[in-house]
PDB file of C-alpha atoms and ligand atoms in Angstrom:
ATOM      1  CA  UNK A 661      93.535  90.084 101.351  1.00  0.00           C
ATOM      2  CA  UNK A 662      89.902  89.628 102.763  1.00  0.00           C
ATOM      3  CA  UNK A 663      91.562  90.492 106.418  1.00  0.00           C
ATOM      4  CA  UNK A 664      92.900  93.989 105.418  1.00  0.00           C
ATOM      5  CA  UNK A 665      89.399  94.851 103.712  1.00  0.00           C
ATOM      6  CA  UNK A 666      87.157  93.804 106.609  1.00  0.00           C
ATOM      7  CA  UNK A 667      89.779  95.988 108.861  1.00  0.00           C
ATOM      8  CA  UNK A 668      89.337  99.034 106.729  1.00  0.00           C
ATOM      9  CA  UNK A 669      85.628  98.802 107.560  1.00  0.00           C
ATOM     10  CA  UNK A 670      86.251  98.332 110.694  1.00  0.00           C
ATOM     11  CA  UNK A 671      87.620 101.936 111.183  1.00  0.00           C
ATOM     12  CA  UNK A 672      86.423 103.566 107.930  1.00  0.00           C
ATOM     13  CA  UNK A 673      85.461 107.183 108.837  1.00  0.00           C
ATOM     14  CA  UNK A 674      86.230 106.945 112.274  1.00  0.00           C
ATOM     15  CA  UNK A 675      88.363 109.565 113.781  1.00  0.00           C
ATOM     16  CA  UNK A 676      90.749 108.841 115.810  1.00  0.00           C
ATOM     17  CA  UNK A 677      93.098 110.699 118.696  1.00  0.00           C
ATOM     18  CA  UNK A 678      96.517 109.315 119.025  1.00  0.00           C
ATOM     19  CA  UNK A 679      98.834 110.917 121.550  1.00  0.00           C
ATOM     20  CA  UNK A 680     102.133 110.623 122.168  1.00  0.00           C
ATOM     21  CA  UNK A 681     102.228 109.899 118.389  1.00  0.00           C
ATOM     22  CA  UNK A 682     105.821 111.495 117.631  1.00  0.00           C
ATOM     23  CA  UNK A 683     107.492 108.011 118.244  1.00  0.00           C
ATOM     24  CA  UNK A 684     107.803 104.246 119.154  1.00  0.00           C
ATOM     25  CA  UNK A 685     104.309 102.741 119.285  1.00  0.00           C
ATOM     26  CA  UNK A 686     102.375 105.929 118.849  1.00  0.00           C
ATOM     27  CA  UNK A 687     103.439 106.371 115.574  1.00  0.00           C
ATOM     28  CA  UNK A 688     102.876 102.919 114.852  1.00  0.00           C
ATOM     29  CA  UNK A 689      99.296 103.459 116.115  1.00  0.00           C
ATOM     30  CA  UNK A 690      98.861 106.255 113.735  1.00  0.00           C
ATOM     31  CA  UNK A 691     100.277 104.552 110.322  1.00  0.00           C
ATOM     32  CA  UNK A 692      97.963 101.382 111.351  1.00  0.00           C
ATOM     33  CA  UNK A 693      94.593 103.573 111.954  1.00  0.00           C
ATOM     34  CA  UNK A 694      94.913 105.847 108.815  1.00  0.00           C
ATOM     35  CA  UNK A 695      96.315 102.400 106.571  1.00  0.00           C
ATOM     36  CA  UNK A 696      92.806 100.959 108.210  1.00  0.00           C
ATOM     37  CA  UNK A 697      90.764 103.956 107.241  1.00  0.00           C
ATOM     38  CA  UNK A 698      90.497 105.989 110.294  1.00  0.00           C
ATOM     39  CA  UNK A 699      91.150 109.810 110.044  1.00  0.00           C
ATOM     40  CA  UNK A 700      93.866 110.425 112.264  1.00  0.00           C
ATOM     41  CA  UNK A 701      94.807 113.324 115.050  1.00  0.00           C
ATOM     42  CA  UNK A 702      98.239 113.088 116.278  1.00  0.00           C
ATOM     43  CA  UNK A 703      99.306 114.812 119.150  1.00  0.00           C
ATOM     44  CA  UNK A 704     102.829 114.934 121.145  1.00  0.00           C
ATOM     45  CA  UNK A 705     105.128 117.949 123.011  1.00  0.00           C
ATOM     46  CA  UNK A 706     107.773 116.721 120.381  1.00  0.00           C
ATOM     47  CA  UNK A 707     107.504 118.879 117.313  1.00  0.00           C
ATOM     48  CA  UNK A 708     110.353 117.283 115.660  1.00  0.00           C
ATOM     49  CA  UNK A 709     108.746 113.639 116.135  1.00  0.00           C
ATOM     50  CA  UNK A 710     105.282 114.653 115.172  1.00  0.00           C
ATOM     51  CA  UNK A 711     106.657 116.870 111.901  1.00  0.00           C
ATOM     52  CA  UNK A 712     108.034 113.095 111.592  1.00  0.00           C
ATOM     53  CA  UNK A 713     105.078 111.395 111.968  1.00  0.00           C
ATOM     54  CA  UNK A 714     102.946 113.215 110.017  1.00  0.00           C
ATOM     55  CA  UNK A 715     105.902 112.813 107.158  1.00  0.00           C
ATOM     56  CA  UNK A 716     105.328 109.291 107.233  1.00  0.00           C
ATOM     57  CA  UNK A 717     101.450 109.781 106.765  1.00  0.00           C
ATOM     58  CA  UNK A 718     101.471 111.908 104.150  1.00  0.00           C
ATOM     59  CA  UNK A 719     104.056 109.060 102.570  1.00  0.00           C
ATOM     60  CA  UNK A 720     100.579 107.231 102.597  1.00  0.00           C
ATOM     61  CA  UNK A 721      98.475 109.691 101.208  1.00  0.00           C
ATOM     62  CA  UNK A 722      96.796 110.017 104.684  1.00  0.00           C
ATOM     63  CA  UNK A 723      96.751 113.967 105.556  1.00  0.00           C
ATOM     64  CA  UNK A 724      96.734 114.138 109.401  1.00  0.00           C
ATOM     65  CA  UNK A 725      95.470 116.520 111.646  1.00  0.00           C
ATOM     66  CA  UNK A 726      98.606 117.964 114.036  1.00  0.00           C
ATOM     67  CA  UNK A 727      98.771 118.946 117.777  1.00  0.00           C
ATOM     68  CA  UNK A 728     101.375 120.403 119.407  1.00  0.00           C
ATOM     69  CA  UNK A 729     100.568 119.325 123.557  1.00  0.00           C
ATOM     70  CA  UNK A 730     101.935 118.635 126.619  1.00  0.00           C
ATOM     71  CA  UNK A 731      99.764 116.650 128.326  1.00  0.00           C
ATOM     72  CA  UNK A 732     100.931 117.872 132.021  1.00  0.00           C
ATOM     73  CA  UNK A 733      99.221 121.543 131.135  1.00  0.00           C
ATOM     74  CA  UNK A 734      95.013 121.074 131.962  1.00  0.00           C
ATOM     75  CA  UNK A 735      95.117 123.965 129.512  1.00  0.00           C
ATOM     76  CA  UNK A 736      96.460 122.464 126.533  1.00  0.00           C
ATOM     77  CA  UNK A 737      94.469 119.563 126.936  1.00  0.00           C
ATOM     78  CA  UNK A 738      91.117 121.513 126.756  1.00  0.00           C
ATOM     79  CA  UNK A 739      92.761 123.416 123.688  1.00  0.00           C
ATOM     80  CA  UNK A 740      93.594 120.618 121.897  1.00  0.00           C
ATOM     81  CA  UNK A 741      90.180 119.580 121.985  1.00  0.00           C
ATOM     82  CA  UNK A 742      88.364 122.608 121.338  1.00  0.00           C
ATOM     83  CA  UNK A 743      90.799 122.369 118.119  1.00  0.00           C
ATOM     84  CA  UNK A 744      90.035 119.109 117.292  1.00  0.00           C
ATOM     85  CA  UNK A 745      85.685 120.144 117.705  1.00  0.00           C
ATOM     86  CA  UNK A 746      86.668 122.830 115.116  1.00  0.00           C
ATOM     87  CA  UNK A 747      89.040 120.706 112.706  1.00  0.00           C
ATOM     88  CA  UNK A 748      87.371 117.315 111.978  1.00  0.00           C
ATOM     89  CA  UNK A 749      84.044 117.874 114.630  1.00  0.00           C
ATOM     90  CA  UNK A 750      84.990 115.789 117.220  1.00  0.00           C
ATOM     91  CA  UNK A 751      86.667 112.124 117.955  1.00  0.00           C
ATOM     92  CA  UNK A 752      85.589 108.389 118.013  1.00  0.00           C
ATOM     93  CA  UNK A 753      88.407 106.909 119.497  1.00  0.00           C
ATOM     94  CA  UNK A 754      91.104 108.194 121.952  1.00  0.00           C
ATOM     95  CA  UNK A 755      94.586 105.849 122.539  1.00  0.00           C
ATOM     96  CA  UNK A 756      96.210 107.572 124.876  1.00  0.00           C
ATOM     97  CA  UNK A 757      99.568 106.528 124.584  1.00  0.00           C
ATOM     98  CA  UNK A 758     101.861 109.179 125.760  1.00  0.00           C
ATOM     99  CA  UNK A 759     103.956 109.356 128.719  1.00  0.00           C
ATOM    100  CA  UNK A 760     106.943 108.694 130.357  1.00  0.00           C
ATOM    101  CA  UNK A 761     108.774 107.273 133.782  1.00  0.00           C
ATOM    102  CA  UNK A 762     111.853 108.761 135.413  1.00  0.00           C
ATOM    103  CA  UNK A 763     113.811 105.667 136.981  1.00  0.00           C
ATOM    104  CA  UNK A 764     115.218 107.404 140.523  1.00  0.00           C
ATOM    105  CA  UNK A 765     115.419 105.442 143.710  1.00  0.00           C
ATOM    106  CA  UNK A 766     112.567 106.211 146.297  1.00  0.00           C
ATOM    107  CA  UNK A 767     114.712 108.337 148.593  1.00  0.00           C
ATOM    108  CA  UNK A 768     116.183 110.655 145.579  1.00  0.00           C
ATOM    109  CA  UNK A 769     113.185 111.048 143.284  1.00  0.00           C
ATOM    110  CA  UNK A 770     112.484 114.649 143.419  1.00  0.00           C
ATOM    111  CA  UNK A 771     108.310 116.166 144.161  1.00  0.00           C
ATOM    112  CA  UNK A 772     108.217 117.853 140.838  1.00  0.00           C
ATOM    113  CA  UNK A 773     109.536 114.795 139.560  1.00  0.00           C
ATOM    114  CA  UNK A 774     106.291 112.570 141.053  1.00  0.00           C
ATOM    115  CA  UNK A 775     104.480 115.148 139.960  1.00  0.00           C
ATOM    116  CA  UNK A 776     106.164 115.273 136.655  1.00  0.00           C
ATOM    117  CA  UNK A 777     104.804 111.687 135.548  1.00  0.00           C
ATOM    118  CA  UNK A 778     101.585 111.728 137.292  1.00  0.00           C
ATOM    119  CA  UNK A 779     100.536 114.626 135.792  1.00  0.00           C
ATOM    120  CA  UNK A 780     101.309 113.467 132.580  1.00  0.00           C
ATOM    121  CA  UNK A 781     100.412 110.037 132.349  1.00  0.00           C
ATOM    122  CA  UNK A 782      97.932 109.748 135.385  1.00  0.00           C
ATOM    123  CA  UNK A 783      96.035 113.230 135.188  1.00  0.00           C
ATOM    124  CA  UNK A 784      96.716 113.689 131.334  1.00  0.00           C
ATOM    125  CA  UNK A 785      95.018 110.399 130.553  1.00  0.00           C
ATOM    126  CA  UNK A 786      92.078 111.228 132.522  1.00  0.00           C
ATOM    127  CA  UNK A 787      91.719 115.024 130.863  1.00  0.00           C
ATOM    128  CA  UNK A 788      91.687 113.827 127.770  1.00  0.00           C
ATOM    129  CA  UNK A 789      89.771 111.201 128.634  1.00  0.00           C
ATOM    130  CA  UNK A 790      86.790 113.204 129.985  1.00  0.00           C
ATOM    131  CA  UNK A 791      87.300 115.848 126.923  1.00  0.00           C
ATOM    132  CA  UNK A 792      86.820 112.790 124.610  1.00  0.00           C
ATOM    133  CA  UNK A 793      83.689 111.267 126.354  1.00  0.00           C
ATOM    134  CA  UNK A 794      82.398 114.887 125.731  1.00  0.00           C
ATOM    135  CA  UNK A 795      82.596 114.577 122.185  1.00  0.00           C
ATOM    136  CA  UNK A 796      82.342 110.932 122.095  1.00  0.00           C
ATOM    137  CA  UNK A 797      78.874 111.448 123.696  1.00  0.00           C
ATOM    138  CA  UNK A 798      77.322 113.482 121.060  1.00  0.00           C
ATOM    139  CA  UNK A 799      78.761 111.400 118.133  1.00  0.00           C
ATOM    140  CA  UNK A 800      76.831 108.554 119.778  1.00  0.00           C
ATOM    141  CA  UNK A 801      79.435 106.523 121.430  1.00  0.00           C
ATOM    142  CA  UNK A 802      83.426 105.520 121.154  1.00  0.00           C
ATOM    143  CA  UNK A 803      86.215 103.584 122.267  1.00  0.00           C
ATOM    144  CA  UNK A 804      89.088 104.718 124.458  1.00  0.00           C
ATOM    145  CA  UNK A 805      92.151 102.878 124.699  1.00  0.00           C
ATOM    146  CA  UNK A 806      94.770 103.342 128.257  1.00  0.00           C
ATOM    147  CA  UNK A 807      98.618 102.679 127.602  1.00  0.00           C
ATOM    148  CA  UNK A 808      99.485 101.020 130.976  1.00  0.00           C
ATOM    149  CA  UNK A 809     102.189  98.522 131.208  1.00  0.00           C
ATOM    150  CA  UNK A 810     103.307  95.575 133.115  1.00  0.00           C
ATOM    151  CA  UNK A 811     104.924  97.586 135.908  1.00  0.00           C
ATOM    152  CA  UNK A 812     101.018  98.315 137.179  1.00  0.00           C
ATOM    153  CA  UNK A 813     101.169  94.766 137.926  1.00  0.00           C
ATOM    154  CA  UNK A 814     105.072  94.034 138.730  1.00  0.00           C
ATOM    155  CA  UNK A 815     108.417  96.381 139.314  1.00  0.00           C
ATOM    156  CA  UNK A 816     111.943  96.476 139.090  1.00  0.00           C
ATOM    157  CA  UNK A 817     113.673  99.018 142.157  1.00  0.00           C
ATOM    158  CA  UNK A 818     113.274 102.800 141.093  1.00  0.00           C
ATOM    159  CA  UNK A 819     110.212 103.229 139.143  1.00  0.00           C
ATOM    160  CA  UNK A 820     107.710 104.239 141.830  1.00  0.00           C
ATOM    161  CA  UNK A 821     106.114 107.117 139.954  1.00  0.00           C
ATOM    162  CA  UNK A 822     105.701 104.971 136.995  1.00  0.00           C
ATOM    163  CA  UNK A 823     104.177 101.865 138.306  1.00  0.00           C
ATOM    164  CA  UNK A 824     102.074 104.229 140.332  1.00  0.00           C
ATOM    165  CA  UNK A 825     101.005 106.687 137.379  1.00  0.00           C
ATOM    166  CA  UNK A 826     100.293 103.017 135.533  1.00  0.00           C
ATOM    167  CA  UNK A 827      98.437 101.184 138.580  1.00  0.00           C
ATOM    168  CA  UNK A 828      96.291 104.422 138.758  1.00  0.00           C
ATOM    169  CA  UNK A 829      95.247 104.152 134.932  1.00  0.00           C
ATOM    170  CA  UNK A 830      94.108 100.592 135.652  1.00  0.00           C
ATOM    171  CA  UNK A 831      91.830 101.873 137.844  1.00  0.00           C
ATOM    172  CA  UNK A 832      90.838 104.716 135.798  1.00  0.00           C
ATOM    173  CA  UNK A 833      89.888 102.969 133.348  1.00  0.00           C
ATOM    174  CA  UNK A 834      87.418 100.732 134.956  1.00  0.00           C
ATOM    175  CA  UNK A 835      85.583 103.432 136.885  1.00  0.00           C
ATOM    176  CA  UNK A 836      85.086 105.254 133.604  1.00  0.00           C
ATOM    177  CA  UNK A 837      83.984 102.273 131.838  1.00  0.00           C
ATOM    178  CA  UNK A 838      81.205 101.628 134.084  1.00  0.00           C
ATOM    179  CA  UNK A 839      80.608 105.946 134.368  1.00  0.00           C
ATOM    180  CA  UNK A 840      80.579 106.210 130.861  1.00  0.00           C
ATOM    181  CA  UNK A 841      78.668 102.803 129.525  1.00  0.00           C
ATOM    182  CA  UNK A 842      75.310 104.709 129.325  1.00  0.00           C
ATOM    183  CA  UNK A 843      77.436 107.064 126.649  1.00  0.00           C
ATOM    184  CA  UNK A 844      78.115 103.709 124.879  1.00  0.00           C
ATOM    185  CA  UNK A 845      81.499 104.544 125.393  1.00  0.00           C
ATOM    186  CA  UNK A 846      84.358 101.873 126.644  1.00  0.00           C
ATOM    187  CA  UNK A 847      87.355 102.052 128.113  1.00  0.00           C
ATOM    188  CA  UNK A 848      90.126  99.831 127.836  1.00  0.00           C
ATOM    189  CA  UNK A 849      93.688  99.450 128.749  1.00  0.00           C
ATOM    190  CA  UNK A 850      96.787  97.794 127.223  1.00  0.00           C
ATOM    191  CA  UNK A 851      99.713  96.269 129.730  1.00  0.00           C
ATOM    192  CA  UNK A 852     102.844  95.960 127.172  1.00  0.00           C
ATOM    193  CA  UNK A 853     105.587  94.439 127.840  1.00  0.00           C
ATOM    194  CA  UNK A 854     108.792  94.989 126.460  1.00  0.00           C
ATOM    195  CA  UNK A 855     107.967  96.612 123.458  1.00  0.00           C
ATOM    196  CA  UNK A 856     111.273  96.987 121.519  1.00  0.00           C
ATOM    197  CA  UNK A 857     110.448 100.642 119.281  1.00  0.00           C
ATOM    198  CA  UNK A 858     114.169 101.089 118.591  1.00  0.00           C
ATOM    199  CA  UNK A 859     116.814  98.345 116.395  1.00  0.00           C
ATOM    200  CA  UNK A 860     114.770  95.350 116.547  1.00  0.00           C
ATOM    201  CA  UNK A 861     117.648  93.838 114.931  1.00  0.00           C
ATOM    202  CA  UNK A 862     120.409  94.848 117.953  1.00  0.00           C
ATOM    203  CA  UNK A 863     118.362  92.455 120.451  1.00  0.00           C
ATOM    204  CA  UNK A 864     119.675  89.650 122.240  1.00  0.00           C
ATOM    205  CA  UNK A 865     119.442  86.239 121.421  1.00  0.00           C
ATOM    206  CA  UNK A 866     118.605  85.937 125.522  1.00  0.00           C
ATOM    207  CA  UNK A 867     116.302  88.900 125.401  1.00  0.00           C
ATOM    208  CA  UNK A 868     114.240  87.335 122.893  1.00  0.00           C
ATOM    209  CA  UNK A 869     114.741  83.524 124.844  1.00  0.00           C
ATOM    210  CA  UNK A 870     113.272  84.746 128.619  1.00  0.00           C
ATOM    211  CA  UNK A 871     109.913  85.390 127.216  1.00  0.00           C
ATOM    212  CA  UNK A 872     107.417  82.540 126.929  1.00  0.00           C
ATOM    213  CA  UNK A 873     106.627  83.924 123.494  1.00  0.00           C
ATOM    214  CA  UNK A 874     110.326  83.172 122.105  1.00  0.00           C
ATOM    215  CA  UNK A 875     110.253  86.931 121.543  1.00  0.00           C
ATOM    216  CA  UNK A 876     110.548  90.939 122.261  1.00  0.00           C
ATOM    217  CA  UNK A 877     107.579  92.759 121.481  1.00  0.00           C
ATOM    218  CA  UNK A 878     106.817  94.478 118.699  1.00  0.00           C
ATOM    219  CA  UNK A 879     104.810  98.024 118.132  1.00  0.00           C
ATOM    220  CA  UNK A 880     102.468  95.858 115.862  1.00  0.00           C
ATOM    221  CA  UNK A 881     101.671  94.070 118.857  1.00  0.00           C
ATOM    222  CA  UNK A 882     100.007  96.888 120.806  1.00  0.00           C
ATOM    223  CA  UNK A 883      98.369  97.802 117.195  1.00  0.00           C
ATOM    224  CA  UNK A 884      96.441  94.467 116.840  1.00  0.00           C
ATOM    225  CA  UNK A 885      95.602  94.957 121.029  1.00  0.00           C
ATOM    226  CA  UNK A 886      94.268  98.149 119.820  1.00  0.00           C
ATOM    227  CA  UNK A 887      92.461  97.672 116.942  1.00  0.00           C
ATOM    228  CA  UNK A 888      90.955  94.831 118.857  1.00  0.00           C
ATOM    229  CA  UNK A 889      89.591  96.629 121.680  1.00  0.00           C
ATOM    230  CA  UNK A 890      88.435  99.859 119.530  1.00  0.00           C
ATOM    231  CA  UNK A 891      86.819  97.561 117.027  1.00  0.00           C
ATOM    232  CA  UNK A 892      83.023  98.028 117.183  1.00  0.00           C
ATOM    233  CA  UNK A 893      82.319  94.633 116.958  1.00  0.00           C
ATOM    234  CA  UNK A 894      84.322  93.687 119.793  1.00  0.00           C
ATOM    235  CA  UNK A 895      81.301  96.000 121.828  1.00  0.00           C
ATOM    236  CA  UNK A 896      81.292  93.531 124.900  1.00  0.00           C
ATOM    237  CA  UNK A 897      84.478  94.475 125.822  1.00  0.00           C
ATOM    238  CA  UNK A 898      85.118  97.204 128.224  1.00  0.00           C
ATOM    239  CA  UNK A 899      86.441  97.992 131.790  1.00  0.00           C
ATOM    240  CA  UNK A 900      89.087  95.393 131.294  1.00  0.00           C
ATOM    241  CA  UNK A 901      93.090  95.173 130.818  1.00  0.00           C
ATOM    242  CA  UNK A 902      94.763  93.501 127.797  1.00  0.00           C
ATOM    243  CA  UNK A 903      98.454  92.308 129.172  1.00  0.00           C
ATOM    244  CA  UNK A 904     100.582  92.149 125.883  1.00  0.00           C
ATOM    245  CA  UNK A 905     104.069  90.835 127.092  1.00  0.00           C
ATOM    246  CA  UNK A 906     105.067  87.470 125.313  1.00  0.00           C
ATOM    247  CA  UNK A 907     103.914  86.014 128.892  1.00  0.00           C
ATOM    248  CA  UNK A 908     106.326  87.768 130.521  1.00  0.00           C
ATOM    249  CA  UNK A 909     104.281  88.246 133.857  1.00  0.00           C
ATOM    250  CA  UNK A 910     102.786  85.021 133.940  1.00  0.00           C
ATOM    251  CA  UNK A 911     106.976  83.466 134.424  1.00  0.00           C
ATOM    252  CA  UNK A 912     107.978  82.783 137.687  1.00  0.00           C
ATOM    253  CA  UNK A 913     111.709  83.409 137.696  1.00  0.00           C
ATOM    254  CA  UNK A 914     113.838  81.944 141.026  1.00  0.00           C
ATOM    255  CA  UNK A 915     117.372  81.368 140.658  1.00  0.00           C
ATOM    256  CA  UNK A 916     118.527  78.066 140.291  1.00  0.00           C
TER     257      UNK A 916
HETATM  258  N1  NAD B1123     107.883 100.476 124.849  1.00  0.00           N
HETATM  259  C1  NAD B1123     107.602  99.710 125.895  1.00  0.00           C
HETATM  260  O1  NAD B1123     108.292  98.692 126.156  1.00  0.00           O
HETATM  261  C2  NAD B1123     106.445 100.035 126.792  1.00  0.00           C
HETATM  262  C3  NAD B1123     106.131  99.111 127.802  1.00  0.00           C
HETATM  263  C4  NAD B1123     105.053  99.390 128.633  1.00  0.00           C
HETATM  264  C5  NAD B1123     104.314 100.542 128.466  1.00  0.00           C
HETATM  265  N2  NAD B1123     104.651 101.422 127.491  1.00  0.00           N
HETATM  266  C6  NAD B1123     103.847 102.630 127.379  1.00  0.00           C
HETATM  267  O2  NAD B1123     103.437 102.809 126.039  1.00  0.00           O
HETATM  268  C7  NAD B1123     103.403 104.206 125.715  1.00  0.00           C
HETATM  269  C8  NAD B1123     104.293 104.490 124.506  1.00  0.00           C
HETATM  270  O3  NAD B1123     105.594 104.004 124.797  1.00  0.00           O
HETATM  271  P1  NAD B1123     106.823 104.223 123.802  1.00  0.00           P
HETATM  272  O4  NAD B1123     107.822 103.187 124.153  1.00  0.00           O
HETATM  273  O5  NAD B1123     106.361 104.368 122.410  1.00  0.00           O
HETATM  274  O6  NAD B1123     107.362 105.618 124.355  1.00  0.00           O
HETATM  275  P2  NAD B1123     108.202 106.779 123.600  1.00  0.00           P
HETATM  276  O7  NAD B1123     108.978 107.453 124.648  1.00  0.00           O
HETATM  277  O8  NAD B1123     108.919 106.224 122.429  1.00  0.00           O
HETATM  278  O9  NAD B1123     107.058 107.758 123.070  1.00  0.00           O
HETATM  279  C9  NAD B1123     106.231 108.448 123.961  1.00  0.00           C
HETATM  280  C10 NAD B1123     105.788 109.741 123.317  1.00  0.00           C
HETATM  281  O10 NAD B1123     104.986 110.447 124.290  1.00  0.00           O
HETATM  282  C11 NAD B1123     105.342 111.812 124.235  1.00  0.00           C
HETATM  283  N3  NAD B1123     105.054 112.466 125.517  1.00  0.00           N
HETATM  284  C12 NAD B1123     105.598 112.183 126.726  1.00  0.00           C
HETATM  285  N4  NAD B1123     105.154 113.045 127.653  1.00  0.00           N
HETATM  286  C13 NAD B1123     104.304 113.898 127.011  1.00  0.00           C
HETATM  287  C14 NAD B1123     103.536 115.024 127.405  1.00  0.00           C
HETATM  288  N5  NAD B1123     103.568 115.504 128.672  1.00  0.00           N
HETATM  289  N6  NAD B1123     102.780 115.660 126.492  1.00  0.00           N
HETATM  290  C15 NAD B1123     102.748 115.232 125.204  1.00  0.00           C
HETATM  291  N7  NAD B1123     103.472 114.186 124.759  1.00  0.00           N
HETATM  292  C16 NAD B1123     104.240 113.531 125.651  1.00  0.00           C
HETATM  293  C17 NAD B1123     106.837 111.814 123.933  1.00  0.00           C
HETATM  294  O11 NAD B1123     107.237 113.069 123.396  1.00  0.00           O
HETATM  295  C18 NAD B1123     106.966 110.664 122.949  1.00  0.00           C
HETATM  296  O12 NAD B1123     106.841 111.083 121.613  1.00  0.00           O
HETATM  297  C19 NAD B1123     103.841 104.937 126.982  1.00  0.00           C
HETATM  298  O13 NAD B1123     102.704 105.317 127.731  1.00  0.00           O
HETATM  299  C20 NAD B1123     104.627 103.879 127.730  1.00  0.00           C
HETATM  300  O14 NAD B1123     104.634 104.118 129.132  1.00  0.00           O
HETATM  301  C21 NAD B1123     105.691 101.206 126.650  1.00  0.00           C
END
């Protein structure tokens, strides 16, 4: 399997931050990285997902550094990475993959409840972001990943805070990019799509049929994103957006 072995290179002694890593594709992201050789920091405010997560590493001999966080606390965040300078000396590549949307129309959805998902997925990506670059910095360089989605881009009614917290990391990420390019660090984000992290199985024949792909998504698809826009060959690459949706966006749907 010459494509396995030239991954493993590929992140061979790197360490890597995964948050939101106590389910769906943040535990995905943090089997692939420690299968491909990366020493891997998981992080969530779900105990019982990362004690799961970590489960499932040690299933593959990997023995993961742990972090109990919530992202919406400035605190924590500066914690967590004081722990993580002490632990394993510092990262090489952040995905940060956590966070959340409350669906509420406009005129209902609460303050603290704006606040709620900005602060985690808005303001938490940016802490973290700026803790990593710290670290990043002195190791001589990195690779940060941004978990946006196709709702920075397009909506359904009631997800204002979302598609806001999500348009925001768009822009977050390039303006760090080109801040933090001198570091040799890039920024990236991903746009999934439907990413199906539950019963693959239970889909729809017609969920699968309205993407141009012929499919759902997959967390293996926002893996290879991922490993594609951390891998240090792929160097060129930064300030930009990879949309991973089966095509989804690019449909024009008008009823007939
Ligand atoms: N699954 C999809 O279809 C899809 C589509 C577009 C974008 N995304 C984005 O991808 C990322 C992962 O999605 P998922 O489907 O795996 O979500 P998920 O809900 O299965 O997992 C998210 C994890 O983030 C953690 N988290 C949330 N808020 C946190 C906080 N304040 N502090 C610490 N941890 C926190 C949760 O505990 C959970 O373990 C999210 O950012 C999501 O918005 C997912």
């Amino acid at each position: 399997m010459p494509g396995i072995e030239q991954e493993q290179a590929h992140f061979a002694e790197k360490i890597a931050l995964i948050t939101g890593a106590g389910a769906g594709i943040g535990q995905a992201l943090a089997l692939a990285y420690a299968r491909n050789g990366a020493v891997v920091v998981i992080a969530d405010r779900n105990e019982v997902g990362l004690a799961d997560t970590s489960t499932q590493l040690k299933r593959i001999g990997h023995e993961s550094v742990s972090i109990t966080v919530d992202l919406s606390i400035p605190g924590d965040i500066s914690s967590m990475f004081t722990r993580i300078e002490e632990l394993v000396g510092g990262i090489d590549i952040l995905v940060n993959n956590a966070g959340f949307g409350i669906w509420k129309s406009p005129y209902e959805l609460e303050l603290d409840e704006w606040d709620s998902v900005i602060h985690t997925n808005l303001r938490g990506t940016f802490l973290c972001s700026r803790e990593a670059a710290a670290q990043m910095k002195k190791r001589g360089g990195g690779a940060i990943v941004n978990l946006s989605s196709t709702r920075a881009l397009m909506s359904e009614p009631n997800s204002e805070a979302y598609a806001a917290s999500k348009a925001g990391i768009l822009g977050l990420t390039h303006a760090m990019a080109v801040s933090l390019g001198h570091d040799h660090i890039r920024v990236n984000a991903i746009c999934p799509g439907w990413i199906e992290t539950g019963d693959y199985n239970a889909l729809r024949s017609e969920d699968h049929a309205q993407h141009p792909a012929g499919r759902v998504g997959r967390p293996e698809d926002i893996v290879n994103a991922c490993f594609y826009l951390t891998d240090p060959n792929n160097d060129f690459v930064t300030g930009t957006h990879l949309t991973v949706d089966g095509g989804m966006t690019r449909r024009m749907i008008y009823e007939e």
